[in-house]
C-alpha positions as protocol buffer text, in pm:
chain_id: "A"
residue {
  index: 1
  type: MET
  ca { x: 8335 y: 12562 z: 10861 }
}
residue {
  index: 2
  type: ALA
  ca { x: 8581 y: 12276 z: 10808 }
}
residue {
  index: 3
  type: LEU
  ca { x: 8578 y: 12019 z: 11120 }
}
residue {
  index: 4
  type: ASP
  ca { x: 8870 y: 11981 z: 11311 }
}
residue {
  index: 5
  type: LYS
  ca { x: 9061 y: 11669 z: 11231 }
}
residue {
  index: 6
  type: PRO
  ca { x: 9345 y: 11609 z: 11475 }
}
residue {
  index: 7
  type: TYR
  ca { x: 9356 y: 11255 z: 11351 }
}
residue {
  index: 8
  type: GLN
  ca { x: 9525 y: 11383 z: 11040 }
}
residue {
  index: 9
  type: ASP
  ca { x: 9866 y: 11400 z: 11251 }
}
residue {
  index: 10
  type: ILE
  ca { x: 9891 y: 11022 z: 11235 }
}
residue {
  index: 11
  type: PRO
  ca { x: 10186 y: 10954 z: 11021 }
}
residue {
  index: 12
  type: GLY
  ca { x: 10132 y: 10749 z: 10701 }
}
residue {
  index: 13
  type: THR
  ca { x: 9774 y: 10710 z: 10757 }
}
residue {
  index: 14
  type: ILE
  ca { x: 9445 y: 10818 z: 10565 }
}
residue {
  index: 15
  type: ILE
  ca { x: 9160 y: 10823 z: 10773 }
}
residue {
  index: 16
  type: PHE
  ca { x: 8811 y: 10704 z: 10599 }
}
residue {
  index: 17
  type: ASP
  ca { x: 8594 y: 10987 z: 10724 }
}
residue {
  index: 18
  type: ALA
  ca { x: 8286 y: 11145 z: 10563 }
}
residue {
  index: 19
  type: GLU
  ca { x: 8464 y: 11370 z: 10363 }
}
residue {
  index: 20
  type: GLN
  ca { x: 8676 y: 11066 z: 10201 }
}
residue {
  index: 21
  type: SER
  ca { x: 8372 y: 10855 z: 10186 }
}
residue {
  index: 22
  type: ARG
  ca { x: 8202 y: 11141 z: 9978 }
}
residue {
  index: 23
  type: LYS
  ca { x: 8520 y: 11169 z: 9762 }
}
residue {
  index: 24
  type: GLY
  ca { x: 8544 y: 10814 z: 9681 }
}
residue {
  index: 25
  type: TYR
  ca { x: 8193 y: 10694 z: 9631 }
}
residue {
  index: 26
  type: TRP
  ca { x: 8199 y: 10596 z: 9279 }
}
residue {
  index: 27
  type: LEU
  ca { x: 8529 y: 10441 z: 9331 }
}
residue {
  index: 28
  type: ASN
  ca { x: 8419 y: 10233 z: 9609 }
}
residue {
  index: 29
  type: GLN
  ca { x: 8115 y: 10141 z: 9432 }
}
residue {
  index: 30
  type: PHE
  ca { x: 8317 y: 10033 z: 9135 }
}
residue {
  index: 31
  type: CYS
  ca { x: 8492 y: 9808 z: 9377 }
}
residue {
  index: 32
  type: MET
  ca { x: 8200 y: 9654 z: 9502 }
}
residue {
  index: 33
  type: SER
  ca { x: 8076 y: 9573 z: 9159 }
}
residue {
  index: 34
  type: LEU
  ca { x: 8354 y: 9322 z: 9155 }
}
residue {
  index: 35
  type: MET
  ca { x: 8194 y: 9110 z: 9383 }
}
residue {
  index: 36
  type: LYS
  ca { x: 8014 y: 8968 z: 9072 }
}
residue {
  index: 37
  type: ALA
  ca { x: 8228 y: 8718 z: 8855 }
}
residue {
  index: 38
  type: ASP
  ca { x: 8067 y: 8871 z: 8533 }
}
residue {
  index: 39
  type: ASN
  ca { x: 8192 y: 9216 z: 8630 }
}
residue {
  index: 40
  type: ARG
  ca { x: 8537 y: 9088 z: 8716 }
}
residue {
  index: 41
  type: ALA
  ca { x: 8548 y: 8918 z: 8371 }
}
residue {
  index: 42
  type: ARG
  ca { x: 8465 y: 9249 z: 8195 }
}
residue {
  index: 43
  type: PHE
  ca { x: 8714 y: 9444 z: 8396 }
}
residue {
  index: 44
  type: LYS
  ca { x: 8989 y: 9203 z: 8366 }
}
residue {
  index: 45
  type: ALA
  ca { x: 8922 y: 9206 z: 7954 }
}
residue {
  index: 46
  type: ASN
  ca { x: 8925 y: 9580 z: 7932 }
}
residue {
  index: 47
  type: GLN
  ca { x: 8998 y: 9761 z: 8261 }
}
residue {
  index: 48
  type: ARG
  ca { x: 8991 y: 10122 z: 8091 }
}
residue {
  index: 49
  type: ALA
  ca { x: 8634 y: 10035 z: 7924 }
}
residue {
  index: 50
  type: TYR
  ca { x: 8488 y: 9908 z: 8251 }
}
residue {
  index: 51
  type: LEU
  ca { x: 8640 y: 10181 z: 8451 }
}
residue {
  index: 52
  type: ASN
  ca { x: 8498 y: 10445 z: 8205 }
}
residue {
  index: 53
  type: GLU
  ca { x: 8144 y: 10303 z: 8292 }
}
residue {
  index: 54
  type: TRP
  ca { x: 8179 y: 10456 z: 8616 }
}
residue {
  index: 55
  type: PRO
  ca { x: 8142 y: 10843 z: 8696 }
}
residue {
  index: 56
  type: MET
  ca { x: 8501 y: 10867 z: 8887 }
}
residue {
  index: 57
  type: SER
  ca { x: 8778 y: 11099 z: 8835 }
}
residue {
  index: 58
  type: GLU
  ca { x: 9067 y: 11026 z: 8591 }
}
residue {
  index: 59
  type: ASP
  ca { x: 9303 y: 11007 z: 8892 }
}
residue {
  index: 60
  type: GLN
  ca { x: 9101 y: 10739 z: 9056 }
}
residue {
  index: 61
  type: ARG
  ca { x: 9059 y: 10523 z: 8728 }
}
residue {
  index: 62
  type: GLN
  ca { x: 9443 y: 10579 z: 8695 }
}
residue {
  index: 63
  type: ALA
  ca { x: 9491 y: 10473 z: 9042 }
}
residue {
  index: 64
  type: VAL
  ca { x: 9297 y: 10158 z: 8996 }
}
residue {
  index: 65
  type: ILE
  ca { x: 9475 y: 10075 z: 8646 }
}
residue {
  index: 66
  type: ASP
  ca { x: 9816 y: 10130 z: 8833 }
}
residue {
  index: 67
  type: MET
  ca { x: 9715 y: 9921 z: 9142 }
}
residue {
  index: 68
  type: ASP
  ca { x: 9819 y: 10233 z: 9339 }
}
residue {
  index: 69
  type: LEU
  ca { x: 9645 y: 10155 z: 9647 }
}
residue {
  index: 70
  type: ASN
  ca { x: 9790 y: 10441 z: 9837 }
}
residue {
  index: 71
  type: ARG
  ca { x: 9668 y: 10693 z: 9593 }
}
residue {
  index: 72
  type: ALA
  ca { x: 9321 y: 10532 z: 9568 }
}
residue {
  index: 73
  type: MET
  ca { x: 9302 y: 10568 z: 9943 }
}
residue {
  index: 74
  type: GLN
  ca { x: 9403 y: 10934 z: 9910 }
}
residue {
  index: 75
  type: LEU
  ca { x: 9127 y: 10984 z: 9645 }
}
residue {
  index: 76
  type: GLY
  ca { x: 8861 y: 10826 z: 9875 }
}
residue {
  index: 77
  type: GLY
  ca { x: 8882 y: 10463 z: 9845 }
}
residue {
  index: 78
  type: ASN
  ca { x: 8831 y: 10253 z: 10147 }
}
residue {
  index: 79
  type: ILE
  ca { x: 9089 y: 9967 z: 10202 }
}
residue {
  index: 80
  type: TYR
  ca { x: 8821 y: 9704 z: 10231 }
}
residue {
  index: 81
  type: PHE
  ca { x: 8647 y: 9793 z: 9902 }
}
residue {
  index: 82
  type: LEU
  ca { x: 8996 y: 9841 z: 9715 }
}
residue {
  index: 83
  type: ALA
  ca { x: 9062 y: 9479 z: 9837 }
}
residue {
  index: 84
  type: LYS
  ca { x: 8838 y: 9353 z: 9563 }
}
residue {
  index: 85
  type: ILE
  ca { x: 9045 y: 9500 z: 9317 }
}
residue {
  index: 86
  type: GLY
  ca { x: 9354 y: 9305 z: 9463 }
}
residue {
  index: 87
  type: ALA
  ca { x: 9142 y: 8990 z: 9476 }
}
residue {
  index: 88
  type: THR
  ca { x: 9016 y: 9048 z: 9114 }
}
residue {
  index: 89
  type: HIS
  ca { x: 9390 y: 9004 z: 9010 }
}
residue {
  index: 90
  type: GLY
  ca { x: 9460 y: 8729 z: 9244 }
}
residue {
  index: 91
  type: ARG
  ca { x: 9645 y: 8919 z: 9513 }
}
residue {
  index: 92
  type: SER
  ca { x: 9623 y: 8841 z: 9879 }
}
residue {
  index: 93
  type: PHE
  ca { x: 9565 y: 9110 z: 10117 }
}
residue {
  index: 94
  type: GLN
  ca { x: 9882 y: 9037 z: 10257 }
}
residue {
  index: 95
  type: GLN
  ca { x: 10061 y: 9117 z: 9917 }
}
residue {
  index: 96
  type: MET
  ca { x: 9853 y: 9448 z: 9884 }
}
residue {
  index: 97
  type: ALA
  ca { x: 9963 y: 9552 z: 10229 }
}
residue {
  index: 98
  type: GLY
  ca { x: 10311 y: 9496 z: 10186 }
}
residue {
  index: 99
  type: SER
  ca { x: 10286 y: 9690 z: 9823 }
}
residue {
  index: 100
  type: MET
  ca { x: 10129 y: 9976 z: 10015 }
}
residue {
  index: 101
  type: THR
  ca { x: 10428 y: 10002 z: 10264 }
}
residue {
  index: 102
  type: GLY
  ca { x: 10704 y: 9968 z: 10001 }
}
residue {
  index: 103
  type: MET
  ca { x: 10794 y: 9606 z: 10103 }
}
residue {
  index: 104
  type: THR
  ca { x: 10773 y: 9285 z: 9947 }
}
residue {
  index: 105
  type: GLU
  ca { x: 10514 y: 9034 z: 10067 }
}
residue {
  index: 106
  type: GLU
  ca { x: 10808 y: 8842 z: 10254 }
}
residue {
  index: 107
  type: GLU
  ca { x: 10928 y: 9169 z: 10430 }
}
residue {
  index: 108
  type: TYR
  ca { x: 10581 y: 9262 z: 10528 }
}
residue {
  index: 109
  type: ARG
  ca { x: 10516 y: 8903 z: 10649 }
}
residue {
  index: 110
  type: ALA
  ca { x: 10832 y: 8919 z: 10855 }
}
residue {
  index: 111
  type: MET
  ca { x: 10756 y: 9252 z: 11001 }
}
residue {
  index: 112
  type: MET
  ca { x: 10413 y: 9159 z: 11095 }
}
residue {
  index: 113
  type: LEU
  ca { x: 10521 y: 8827 z: 11274 }
}
residue {
  index: 114
  type: ALA
  ca { x: 10782 y: 9010 z: 11466 }
}
residue {
  index: 115
  type: GLY
  ca { x: 10520 y: 9235 z: 11612 }
}
residue {
  index: 116
  type: GLY
  ca { x: 10448 y: 9507 z: 11346 }
}
residue {
  index: 117
  type: ARG
  ca { x: 10592 y: 9851 z: 11321 }
}
residue {
  index: 118
  type: SER
  ca { x: 10684 y: 10004 z: 11676 }
}
residue {
  index: 119
  type: ALA
  ca { x: 10439 y: 10267 z: 11786 }
}
residue {
  index: 120
  type: GLU
  ca { x: 10744 y: 10445 z: 11933 }
}
residue {
  index: 121
  type: GLY
  ca { x: 10833 y: 10759 z: 11700 }
}
residue {
  index: 122
  type: ASN
  ca { x: 10508 y: 10674 z: 11498 }
}
residue {
  index: 123
  type: ARG
  ca { x: 10200 y: 10809 z: 11695 }
}
residue {
  index: 124
  type: ARG
  ca { x: 10210 y: 11163 z: 11545 }
}
residue {
  index: 125
  type: LEU
  ca { x: 10384 y: 11378 z: 11279 }
}
residue {
  index: 126
  type: GLY
  ca { x: 10713 y: 11509 z: 11374 }
}
residue {
  index: 127
  type: GLU
  ca { x: 10804 y: 11220 z: 11589 }
}
residue {
  index: 128
  type: ASP
  ca { x: 11139 y: 11055 z: 11454 }
}
residue {
  index: 129
  type: GLY
  ca { x: 10985 y: 10715 z: 11357 }
}
residue {
  index: 130
  type: ASP
  ca { x: 10957 y: 10484 z: 11062 }
}
residue {
  index: 131
  type: ALA
  ca { x: 10632 y: 10572 z: 10977 }
}
residue {
  index: 132
  type: GLN
  ca { x: 10683 y: 10942 z: 10918 }
}
residue {
  index: 133
  type: PRO
  ca { x: 10569 y: 11066 z: 10606 }
}
residue {
  index: 134
  type: HIS
  ca { x: 10880 y: 11134 z: 10451 }
}
residue {
  index: 135
  type: ARG
  ca { x: 10981 y: 10768 z: 10488 }
}
residue {
  index: 136
  type: GLN
  ca { x: 10667 y: 10613 z: 10345 }
}
residue {
  index: 137
  type: PRO
  ca { x: 10520 y: 10553 z: 10015 }
}
residue {
  index: 138
  type: GLN
  ca { x: 10206 y: 10696 z: 10155 }
}
residue {
  index: 139
  type: GLY
  ca { x: 10386 y: 11023 z: 10265 }
}
residue {
  index: 140
  type: GLN
  ca { x: 10550 y: 11060 z: 9904 }
}
residue {
  index: 141
  type: ALA
  ca { x: 10208 y: 11017 z: 9730 }
}
residue {
  index: 142
  type: GLY
  ca { x: 10084 y: 11270 z: 9979 }
}
residue {
  index: 143
  type: LYS
  ca { x: 10306 y: 11538 z: 9844 }
}
residue {
  index: 144
  type: LYS
  ca { x: 10186 y: 11468 z: 9511 }
}
residue {
  index: 145
  type: ALA
  ca { x: 9795 y: 11500 z: 9647 }
}
residue {
  index: 146
  type: SER
  ca { x: 9875 y: 11832 z: 9781 }
}
residue {
  index: 147
  type: ALA
  ca { x: 10051 y: 11989 z: 9487 }
}
């Protein structure tokens, strides 16, 4: 019997729960491998060859190559592990977060300095707020995932 997951009603959010952890185990292990300089060098020299050493799905590998962090999260990636991919490419967490929201780094920084996105209209699906799936890159990718 599937567990009740009322938290799936949070717009634009992927909750890293036990199911996501199982789905993304090898993706996250790959990310952790990037903590070693020689692994980062091998990955940067030939991403496809290095990724093929890991028993991930082709969708997971492609998300890494595309630097599509929203898709990688849908496929079980944990953002704290995925940050190692960005760091390998010389990207800050702020740059990565901006890309995940469809904003430039500057737009994302300005939004966060202004207090972040308002919670009004963004607490649950169906509210009329900015973070609703149909207004977010995460939501657009979510439609792909469920197809």
